Short mmCIF file of C-alpha atoms in Angstrom, two decimals:
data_model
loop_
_atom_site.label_atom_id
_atom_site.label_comp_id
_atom_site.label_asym_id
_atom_site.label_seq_id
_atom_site.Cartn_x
_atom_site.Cartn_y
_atom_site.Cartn_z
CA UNK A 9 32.91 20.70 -8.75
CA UNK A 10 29.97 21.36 -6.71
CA UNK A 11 26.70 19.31 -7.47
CA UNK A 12 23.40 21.46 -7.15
CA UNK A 13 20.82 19.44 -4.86
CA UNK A 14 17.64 18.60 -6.19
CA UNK A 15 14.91 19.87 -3.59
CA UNK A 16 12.98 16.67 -4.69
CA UNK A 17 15.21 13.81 -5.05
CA UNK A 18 14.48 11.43 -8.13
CA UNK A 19 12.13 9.14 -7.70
CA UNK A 20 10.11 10.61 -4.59
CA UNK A 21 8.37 13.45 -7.43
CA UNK A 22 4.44 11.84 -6.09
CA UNK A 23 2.75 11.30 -2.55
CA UNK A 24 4.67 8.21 -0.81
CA UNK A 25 2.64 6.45 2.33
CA UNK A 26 4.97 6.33 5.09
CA UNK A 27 4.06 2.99 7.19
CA UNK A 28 5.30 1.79 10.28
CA UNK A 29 5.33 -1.80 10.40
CA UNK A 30 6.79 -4.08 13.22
CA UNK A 31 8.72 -5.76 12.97
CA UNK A 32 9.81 -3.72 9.93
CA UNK A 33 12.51 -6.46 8.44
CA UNK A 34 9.64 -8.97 8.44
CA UNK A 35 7.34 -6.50 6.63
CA UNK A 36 10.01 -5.53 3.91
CA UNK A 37 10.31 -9.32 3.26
CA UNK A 38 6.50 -9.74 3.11
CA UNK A 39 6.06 -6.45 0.30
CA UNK A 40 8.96 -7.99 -2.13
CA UNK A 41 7.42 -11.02 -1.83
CA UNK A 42 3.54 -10.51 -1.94
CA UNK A 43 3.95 -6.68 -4.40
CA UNK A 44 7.76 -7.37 -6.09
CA UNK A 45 8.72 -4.18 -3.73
CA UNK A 46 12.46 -3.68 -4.54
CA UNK A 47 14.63 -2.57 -1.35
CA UNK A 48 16.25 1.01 -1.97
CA UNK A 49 17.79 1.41 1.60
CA UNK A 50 17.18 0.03 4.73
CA UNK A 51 19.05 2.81 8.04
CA UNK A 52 18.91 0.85 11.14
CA UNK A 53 17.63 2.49 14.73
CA UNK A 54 20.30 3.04 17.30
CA UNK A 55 19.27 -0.39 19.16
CA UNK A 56 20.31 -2.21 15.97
CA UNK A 57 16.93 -4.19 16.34
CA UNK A 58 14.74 -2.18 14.73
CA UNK A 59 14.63 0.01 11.39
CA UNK A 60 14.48 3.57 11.93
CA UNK A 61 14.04 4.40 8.16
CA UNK A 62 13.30 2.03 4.78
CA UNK A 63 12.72 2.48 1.51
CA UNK A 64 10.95 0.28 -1.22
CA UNK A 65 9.87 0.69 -4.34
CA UNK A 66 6.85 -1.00 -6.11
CA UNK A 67 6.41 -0.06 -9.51
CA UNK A 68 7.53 2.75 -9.88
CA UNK A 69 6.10 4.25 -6.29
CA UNK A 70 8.56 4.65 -3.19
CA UNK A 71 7.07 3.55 0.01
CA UNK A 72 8.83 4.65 3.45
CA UNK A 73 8.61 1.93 6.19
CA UNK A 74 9.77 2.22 9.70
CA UNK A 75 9.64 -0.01 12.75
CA UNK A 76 6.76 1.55 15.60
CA UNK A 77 9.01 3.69 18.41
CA UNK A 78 6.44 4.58 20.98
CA UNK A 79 9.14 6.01 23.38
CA UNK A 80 9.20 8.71 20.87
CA UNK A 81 5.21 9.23 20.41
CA UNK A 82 4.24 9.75 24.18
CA UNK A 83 4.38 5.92 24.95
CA UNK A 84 1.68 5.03 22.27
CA UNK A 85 2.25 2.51 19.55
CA UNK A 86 1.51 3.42 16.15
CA UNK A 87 0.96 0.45 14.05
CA UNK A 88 -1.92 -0.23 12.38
CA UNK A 89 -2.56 -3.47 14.38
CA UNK A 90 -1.68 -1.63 17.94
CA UNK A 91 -4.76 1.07 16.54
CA UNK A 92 -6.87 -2.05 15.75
CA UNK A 93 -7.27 -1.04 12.21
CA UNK A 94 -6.81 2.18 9.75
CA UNK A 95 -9.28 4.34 7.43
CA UNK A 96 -6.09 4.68 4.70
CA UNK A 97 -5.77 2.26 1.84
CA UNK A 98 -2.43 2.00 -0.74
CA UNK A 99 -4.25 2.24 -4.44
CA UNK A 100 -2.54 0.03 -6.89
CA UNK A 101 -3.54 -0.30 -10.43
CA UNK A 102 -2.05 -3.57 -12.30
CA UNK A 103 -2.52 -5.28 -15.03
CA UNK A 104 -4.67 -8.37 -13.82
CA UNK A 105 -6.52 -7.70 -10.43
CA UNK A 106 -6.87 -11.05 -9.54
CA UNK A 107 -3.55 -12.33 -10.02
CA UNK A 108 -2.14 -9.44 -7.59
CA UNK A 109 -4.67 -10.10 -4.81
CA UNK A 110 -3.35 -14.05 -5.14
CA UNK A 111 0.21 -12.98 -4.95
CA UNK A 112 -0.53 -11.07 -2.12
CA UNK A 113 -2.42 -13.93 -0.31
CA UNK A 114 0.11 -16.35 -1.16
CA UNK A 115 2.49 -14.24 0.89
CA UNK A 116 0.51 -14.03 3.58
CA UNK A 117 -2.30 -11.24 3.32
CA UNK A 118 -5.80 -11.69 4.05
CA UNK A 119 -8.13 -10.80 1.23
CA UNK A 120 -10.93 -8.52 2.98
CA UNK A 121 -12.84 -7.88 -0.39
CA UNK A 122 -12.59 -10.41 -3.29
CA UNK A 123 -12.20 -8.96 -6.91
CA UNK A 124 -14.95 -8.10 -8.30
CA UNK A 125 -16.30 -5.97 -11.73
CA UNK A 126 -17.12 -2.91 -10.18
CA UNK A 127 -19.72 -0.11 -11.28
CA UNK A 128 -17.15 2.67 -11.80
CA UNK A 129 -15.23 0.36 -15.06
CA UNK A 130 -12.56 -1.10 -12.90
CA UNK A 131 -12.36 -5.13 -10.92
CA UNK A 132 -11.58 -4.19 -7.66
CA UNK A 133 -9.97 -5.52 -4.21
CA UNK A 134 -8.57 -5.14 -1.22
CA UNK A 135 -6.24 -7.20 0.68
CA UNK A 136 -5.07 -6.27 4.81
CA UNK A 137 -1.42 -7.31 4.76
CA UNK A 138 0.42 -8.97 8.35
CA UNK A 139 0.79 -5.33 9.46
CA UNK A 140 -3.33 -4.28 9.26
CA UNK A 141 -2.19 -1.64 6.32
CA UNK A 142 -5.23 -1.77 3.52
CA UNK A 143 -3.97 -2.42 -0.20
CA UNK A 144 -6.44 -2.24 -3.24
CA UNK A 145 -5.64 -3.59 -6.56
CA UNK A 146 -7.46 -2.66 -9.58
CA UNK A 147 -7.45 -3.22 -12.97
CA UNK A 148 -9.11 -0.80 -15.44
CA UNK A 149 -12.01 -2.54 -18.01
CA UNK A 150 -13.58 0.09 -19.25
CA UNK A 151 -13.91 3.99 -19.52
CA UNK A 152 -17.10 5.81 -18.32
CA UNK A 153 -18.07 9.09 -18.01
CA UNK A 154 -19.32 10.38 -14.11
CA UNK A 155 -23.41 10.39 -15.48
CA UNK A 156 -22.55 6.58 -16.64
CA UNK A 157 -20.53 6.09 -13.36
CA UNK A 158 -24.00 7.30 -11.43
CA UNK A 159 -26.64 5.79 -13.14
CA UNK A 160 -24.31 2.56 -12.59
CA UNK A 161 -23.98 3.18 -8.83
CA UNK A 162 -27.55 3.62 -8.65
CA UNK A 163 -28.35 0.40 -10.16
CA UNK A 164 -25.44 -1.27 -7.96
CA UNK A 165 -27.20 -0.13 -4.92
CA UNK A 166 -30.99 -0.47 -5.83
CA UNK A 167 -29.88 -4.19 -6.66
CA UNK A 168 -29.07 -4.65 -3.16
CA UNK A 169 -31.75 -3.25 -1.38
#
């Protein structure tokens, strides 16, 4: 009996970042430990030093992970930290904010905005993990509608003028 193959497997049905991280083994440790990532599958590179592919899952997102491999990219590392930084943020909503930004401290992260209530109904923060990737955590307080979301704003910001 043949199986048909999905052309999406299970489980990857949304957008999934794609990170390189070096070292990559260190980095897997670091996301079970600061996000409860759970390791799907780990294919290592043919040095055996490095990771060539990874998977985790947090909640019920996938995340790819792969050590940097510059001899394949013209000689340039890729890393966030080798690029001195990155515009791209991971969006996580949980159930309490601040207790996710701790979590992710206590394993090592660096908090670069502290929770706060925010104007758009959600406490908001970011964390930059070992690796320079950008994570922020929210957690939803209330509903508002985008004319309550701007009048908000502009209060935020006329505040601090």
């Amino acid at each position: 009996m043949s199986k048909t193959v999905q052309p999406i497997p299970a489980g990857c049905e949304n957008l999934i970042p794609h990170l390189v991280c070096s070292p990559c083994t260190e980095a897997i440790e670091f996301y079970k430990k600061a996000f409860g990532a759970e390791e799907v599958c780990r294919i290592p590179a043919p040095d055996k030093h490095r990771i060539m592919h990874a998977e985790i899952r947090i909640g019920k997102n996938m995340v790819f992970l792969n050590d940097d491999f510059p001899e394949y990219c013209g000689g340039k590392a890729s890393t966030a930290t080798a690029l001195k930084g990155t515009p791209v943020m991971i969006h996580h909503y949980v159930e309490n904010c601040d207790a996710a930004i701790k979590r992710a401290l206590d394993a090592g992260a660096t908090v670069s905005m502290p929770a706060a209530d925010m104007f758009w109904g959600d406490r908001y923060g970011m964390v930059t993990d070992p690796y320079g990737h950008k994570w922020t955590f929210a957690t939803h307080l209330k509903d508002m509608t985008p004319a309550e979301m701007q009048e908000a704003m502009n209060c935020a910001f006329t505040q601090q003028s």
